[in-house]
Coordinates of N, CA and C and ligand atoms in Angstrom, one line a residue:
X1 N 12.9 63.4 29.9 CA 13.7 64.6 29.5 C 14.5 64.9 30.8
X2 N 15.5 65.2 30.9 CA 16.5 66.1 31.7 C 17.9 66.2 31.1
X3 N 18.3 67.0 32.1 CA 19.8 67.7 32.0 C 21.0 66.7 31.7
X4 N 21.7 66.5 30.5 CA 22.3 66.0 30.7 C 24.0 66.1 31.8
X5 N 23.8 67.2 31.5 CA 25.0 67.7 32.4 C 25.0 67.6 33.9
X6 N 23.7 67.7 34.3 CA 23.3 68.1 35.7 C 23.1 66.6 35.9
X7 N 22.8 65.7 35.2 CA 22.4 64.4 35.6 C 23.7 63.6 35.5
X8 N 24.9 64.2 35.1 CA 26.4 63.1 35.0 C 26.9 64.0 36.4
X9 N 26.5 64.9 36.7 CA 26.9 65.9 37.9 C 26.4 64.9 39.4
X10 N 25.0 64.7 39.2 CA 24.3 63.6 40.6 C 25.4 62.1 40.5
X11 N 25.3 61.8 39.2 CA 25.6 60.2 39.6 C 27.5 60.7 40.1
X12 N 28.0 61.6 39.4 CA 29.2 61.6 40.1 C 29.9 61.9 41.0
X13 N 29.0 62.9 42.0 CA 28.8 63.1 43.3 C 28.7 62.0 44.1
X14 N 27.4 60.9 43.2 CA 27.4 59.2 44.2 C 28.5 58.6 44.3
X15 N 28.9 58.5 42.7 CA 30.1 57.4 42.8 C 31.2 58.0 43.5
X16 N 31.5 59.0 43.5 CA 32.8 59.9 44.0 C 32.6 59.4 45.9
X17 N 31.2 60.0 46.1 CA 31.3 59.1 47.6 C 31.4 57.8 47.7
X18 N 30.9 56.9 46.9 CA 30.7 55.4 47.2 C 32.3 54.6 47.3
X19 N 33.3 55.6 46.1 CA 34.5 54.9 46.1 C 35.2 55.8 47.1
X20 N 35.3 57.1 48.0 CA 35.6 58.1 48.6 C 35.7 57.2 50.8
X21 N 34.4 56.7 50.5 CA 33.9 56.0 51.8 C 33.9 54.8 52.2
X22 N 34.8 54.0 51.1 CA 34.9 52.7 51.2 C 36.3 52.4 51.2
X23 N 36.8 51.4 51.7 CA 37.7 50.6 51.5 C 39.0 50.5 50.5
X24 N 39.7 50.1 50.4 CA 40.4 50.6 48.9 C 40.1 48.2 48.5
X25 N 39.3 48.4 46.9 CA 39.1 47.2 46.8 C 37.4 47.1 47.0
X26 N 36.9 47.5 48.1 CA 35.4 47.7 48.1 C 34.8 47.7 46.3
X27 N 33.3 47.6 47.1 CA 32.3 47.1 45.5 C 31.2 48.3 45.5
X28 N 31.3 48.9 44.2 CA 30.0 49.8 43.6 C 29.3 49.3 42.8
X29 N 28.3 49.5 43.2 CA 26.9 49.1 42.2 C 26.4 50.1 41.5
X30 N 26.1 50.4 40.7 CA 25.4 51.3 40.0 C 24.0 50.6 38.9
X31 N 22.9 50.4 39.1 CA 22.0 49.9 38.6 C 20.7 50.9 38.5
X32 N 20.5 50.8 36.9 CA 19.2 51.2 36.7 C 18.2 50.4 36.2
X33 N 16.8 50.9 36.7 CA 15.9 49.8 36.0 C 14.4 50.6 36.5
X34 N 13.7 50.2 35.6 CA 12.5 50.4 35.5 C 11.6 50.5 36.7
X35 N 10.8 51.0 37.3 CA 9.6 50.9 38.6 C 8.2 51.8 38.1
X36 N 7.3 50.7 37.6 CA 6.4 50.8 36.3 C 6.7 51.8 36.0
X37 N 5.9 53.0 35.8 CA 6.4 53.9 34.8 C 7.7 54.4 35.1
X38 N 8.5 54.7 36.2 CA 9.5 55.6 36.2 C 11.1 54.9 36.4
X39 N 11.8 55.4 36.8 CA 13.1 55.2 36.1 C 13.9 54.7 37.7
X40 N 14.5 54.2 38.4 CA 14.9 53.8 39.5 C 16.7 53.9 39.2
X41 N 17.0 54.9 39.7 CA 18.5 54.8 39.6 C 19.3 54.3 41.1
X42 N 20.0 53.4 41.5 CA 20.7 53.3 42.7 C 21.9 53.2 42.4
X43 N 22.7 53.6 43.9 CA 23.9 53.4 43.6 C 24.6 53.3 45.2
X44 N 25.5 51.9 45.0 CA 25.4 50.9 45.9 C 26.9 50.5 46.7
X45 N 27.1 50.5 48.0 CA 28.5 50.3 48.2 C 28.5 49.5 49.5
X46 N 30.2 48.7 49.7 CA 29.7 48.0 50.8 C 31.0 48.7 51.7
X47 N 30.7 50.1 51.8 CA 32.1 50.9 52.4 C 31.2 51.0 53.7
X48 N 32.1 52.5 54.7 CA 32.0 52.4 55.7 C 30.2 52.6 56.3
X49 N 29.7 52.8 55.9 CA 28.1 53.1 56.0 C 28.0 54.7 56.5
X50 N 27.0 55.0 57.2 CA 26.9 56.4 57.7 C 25.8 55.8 59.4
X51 N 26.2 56.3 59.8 CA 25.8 56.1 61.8 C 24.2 56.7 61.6
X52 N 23.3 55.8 61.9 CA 21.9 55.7 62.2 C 21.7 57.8 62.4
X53 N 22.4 57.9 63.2 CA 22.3 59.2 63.9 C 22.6 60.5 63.0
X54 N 23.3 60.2 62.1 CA 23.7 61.6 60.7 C 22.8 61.5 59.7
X55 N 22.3 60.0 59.2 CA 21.4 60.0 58.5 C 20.3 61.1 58.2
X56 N 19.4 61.7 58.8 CA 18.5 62.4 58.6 C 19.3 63.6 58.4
X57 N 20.2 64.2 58.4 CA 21.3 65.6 58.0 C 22.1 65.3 57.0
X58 N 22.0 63.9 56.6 CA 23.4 63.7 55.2 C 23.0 64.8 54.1
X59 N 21.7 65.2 54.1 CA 21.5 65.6 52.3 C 22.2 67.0 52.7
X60 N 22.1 67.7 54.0 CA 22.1 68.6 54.4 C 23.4 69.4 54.2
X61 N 23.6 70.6 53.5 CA 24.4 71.4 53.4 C 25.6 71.5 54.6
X62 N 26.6 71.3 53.7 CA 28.0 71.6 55.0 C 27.7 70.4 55.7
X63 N 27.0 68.9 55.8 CA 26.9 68.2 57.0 C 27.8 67.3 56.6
X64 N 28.6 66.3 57.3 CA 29.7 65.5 56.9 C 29.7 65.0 58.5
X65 N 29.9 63.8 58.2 CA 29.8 62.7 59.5 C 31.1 63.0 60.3
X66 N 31.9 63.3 59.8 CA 33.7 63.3 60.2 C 33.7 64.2 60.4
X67 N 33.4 65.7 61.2 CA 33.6 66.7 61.6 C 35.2 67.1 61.1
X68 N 36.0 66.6 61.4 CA 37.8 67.0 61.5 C 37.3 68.0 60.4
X69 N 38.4 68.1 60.4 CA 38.8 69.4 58.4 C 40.1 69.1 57.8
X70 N 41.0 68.1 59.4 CA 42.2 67.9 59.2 C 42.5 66.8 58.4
X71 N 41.1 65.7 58.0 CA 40.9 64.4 57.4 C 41.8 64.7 56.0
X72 N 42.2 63.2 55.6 CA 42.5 63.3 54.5 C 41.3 63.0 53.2
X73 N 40.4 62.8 53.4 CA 39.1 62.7 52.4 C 38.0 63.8 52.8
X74 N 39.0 64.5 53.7 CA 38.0 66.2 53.9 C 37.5 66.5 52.2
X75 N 36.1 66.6 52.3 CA 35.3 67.3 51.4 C 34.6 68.5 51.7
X76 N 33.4 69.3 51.2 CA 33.0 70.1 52.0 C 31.7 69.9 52.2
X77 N 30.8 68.7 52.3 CA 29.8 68.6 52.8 C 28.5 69.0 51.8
X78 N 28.9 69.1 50.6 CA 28.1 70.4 49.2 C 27.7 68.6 48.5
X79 N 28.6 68.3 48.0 CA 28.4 66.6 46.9 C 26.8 66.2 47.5
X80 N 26.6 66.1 48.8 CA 24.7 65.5 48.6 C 23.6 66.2 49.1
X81 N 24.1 67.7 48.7 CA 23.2 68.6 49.2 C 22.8 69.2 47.6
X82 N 24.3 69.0 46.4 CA 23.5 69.1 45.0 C 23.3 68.5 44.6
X83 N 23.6 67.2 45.1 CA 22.8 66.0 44.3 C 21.5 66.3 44.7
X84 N 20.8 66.5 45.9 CA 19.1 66.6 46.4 C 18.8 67.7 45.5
X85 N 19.4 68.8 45.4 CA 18.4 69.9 44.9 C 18.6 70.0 43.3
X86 N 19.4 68.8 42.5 CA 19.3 68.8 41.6 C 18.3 67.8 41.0
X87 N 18.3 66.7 42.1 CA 17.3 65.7 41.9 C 15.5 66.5 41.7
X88 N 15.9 67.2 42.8 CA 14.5 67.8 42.9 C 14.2 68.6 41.7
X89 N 14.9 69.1 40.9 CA 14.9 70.1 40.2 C 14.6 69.6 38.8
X90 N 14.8 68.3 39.3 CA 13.8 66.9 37.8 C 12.6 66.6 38.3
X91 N 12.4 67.0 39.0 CA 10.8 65.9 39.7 C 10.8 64.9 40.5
X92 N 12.3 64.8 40.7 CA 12.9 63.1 40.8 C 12.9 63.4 42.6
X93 N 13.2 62.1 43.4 CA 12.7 61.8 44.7 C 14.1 61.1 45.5
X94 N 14.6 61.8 46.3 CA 15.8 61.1 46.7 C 16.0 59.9 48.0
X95 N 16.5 58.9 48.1 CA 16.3 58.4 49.7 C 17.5 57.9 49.8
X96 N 17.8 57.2 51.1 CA 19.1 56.8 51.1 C 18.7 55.6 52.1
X97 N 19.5 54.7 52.5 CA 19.3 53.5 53.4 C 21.2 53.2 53.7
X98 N 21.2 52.9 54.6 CA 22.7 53.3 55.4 C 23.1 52.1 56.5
X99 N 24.2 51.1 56.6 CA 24.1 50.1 57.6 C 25.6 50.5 58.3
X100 N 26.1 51.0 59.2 CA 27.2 50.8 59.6 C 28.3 49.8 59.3
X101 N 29.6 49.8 58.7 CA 30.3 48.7 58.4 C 29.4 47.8 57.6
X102 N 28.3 48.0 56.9 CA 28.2 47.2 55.7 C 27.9 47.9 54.4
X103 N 27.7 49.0 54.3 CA 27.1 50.4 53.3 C 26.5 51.1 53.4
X104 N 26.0 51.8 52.0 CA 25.4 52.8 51.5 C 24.5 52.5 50.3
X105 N 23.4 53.0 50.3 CA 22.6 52.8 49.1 C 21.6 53.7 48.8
X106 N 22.3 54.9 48.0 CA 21.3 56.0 47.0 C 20.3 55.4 46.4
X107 N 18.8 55.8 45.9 CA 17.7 55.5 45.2 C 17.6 57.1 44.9
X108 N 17.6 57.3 43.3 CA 16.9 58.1 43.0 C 15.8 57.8 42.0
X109 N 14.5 58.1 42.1 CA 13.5 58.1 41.4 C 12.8 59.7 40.3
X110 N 13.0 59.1 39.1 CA 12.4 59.4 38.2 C 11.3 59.6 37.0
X111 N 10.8 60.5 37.0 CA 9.1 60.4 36.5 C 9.6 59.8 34.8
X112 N 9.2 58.7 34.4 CA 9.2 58.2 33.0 C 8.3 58.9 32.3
X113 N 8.8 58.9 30.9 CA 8.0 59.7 29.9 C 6.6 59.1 30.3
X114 N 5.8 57.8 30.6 CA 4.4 57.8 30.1 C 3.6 58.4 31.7
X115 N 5.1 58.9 32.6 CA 4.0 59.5 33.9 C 3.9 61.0 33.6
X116 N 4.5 61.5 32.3 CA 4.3 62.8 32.7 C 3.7 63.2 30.7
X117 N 3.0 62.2 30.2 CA 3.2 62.3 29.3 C 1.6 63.3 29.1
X118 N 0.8 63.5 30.0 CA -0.2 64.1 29.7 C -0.1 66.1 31.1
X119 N 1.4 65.6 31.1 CA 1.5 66.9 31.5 C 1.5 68.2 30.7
X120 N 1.3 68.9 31.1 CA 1.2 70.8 30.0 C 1.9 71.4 30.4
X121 N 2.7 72.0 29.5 CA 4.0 73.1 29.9 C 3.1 74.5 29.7
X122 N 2.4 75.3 30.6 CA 2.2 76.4 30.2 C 2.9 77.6 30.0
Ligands
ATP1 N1 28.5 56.4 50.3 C1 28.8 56.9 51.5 N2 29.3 56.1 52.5 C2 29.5 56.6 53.7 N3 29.4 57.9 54.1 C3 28.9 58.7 53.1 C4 28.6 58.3 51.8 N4 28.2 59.3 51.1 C5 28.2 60.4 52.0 N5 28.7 60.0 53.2 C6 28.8 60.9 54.4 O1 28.0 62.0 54.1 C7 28.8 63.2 54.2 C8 28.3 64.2 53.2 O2 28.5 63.8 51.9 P1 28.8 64.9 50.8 O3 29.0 64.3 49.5 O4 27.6 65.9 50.9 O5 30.1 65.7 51.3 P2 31.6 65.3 51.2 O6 31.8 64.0 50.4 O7 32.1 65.3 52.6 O8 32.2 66.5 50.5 P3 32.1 67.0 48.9 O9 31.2 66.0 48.3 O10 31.5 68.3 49.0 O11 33.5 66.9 48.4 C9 30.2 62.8 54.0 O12 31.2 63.6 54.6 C10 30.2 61.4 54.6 O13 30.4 61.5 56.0
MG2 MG1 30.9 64.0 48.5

């Protein structure tokens, strides 16, 4: 079960960066699949990557690797700080893995109906 609204809201925050931070011609992946019970969403690019060093602040409110404001792909730093707290707000688990000049690669994890099938809404 979740949001459908709030869940085309995450993947298009991904994709919006994945084609935003790449190349013009660059490659998105978007693949989902199964990880026994739960749901594995990723979403995959071979743009400019993000520096060892921002990583641990990307999810982070207002954080953006490019400081300027004067950029022309100035955003405001919000796209993966509501993707996390909307992820969170499913149960779901966010990570990210990052190579300089070779990409980007979101994993979001999701509890499948048979992991939460013996849960109680009180
Ligand atoms: N796929 C990606 N490849 C490279 N860098 C990325 C990628 N996704 C995010 N980043 C870096 O992380 C920063 C934060 O991303 P986030 O989506 O939160 O903000 P934004 O894209 O700058 O602005 P907004 O999404 O609010 O328009 C970006 O400014 C960029 O530096
Ligand atoms: Mg963004």
């Amino acid at each position: 079960m979740a949001d459908p609204i709030r869940l085309e809201q995450i993947i298009f925050n991904l994709l919006d960066n994945a084609i935003k931070y790449s190349p013009s011609g660059g490659k998105t992946i978007l693949a989902v699949s199964s990880k026994k019970k739960d749901v594995s969403i990723k979403v995959r690019d071979n743009g400019k990557g993000i520096p060892e060093e921002d990583l641990p602040y990307i999810l982070n409110r207002f954080y953006r690797v490019d400081k300027s404001r004067t950029r022309s792909l100035g955003g405001t730093g919000l796209g993966l700080a509501i993707v996390k707290e909307l992820v969170l707000a499913h149960g779901g688990t966010i990570s990210v893995k990052s190579k300089e000049g070779i990409g980007t690669e979101f994993e979001l994890v999701f509890k499948g109906a048979d992991s939460i099938e013996n849960d109680t809404i009180s």
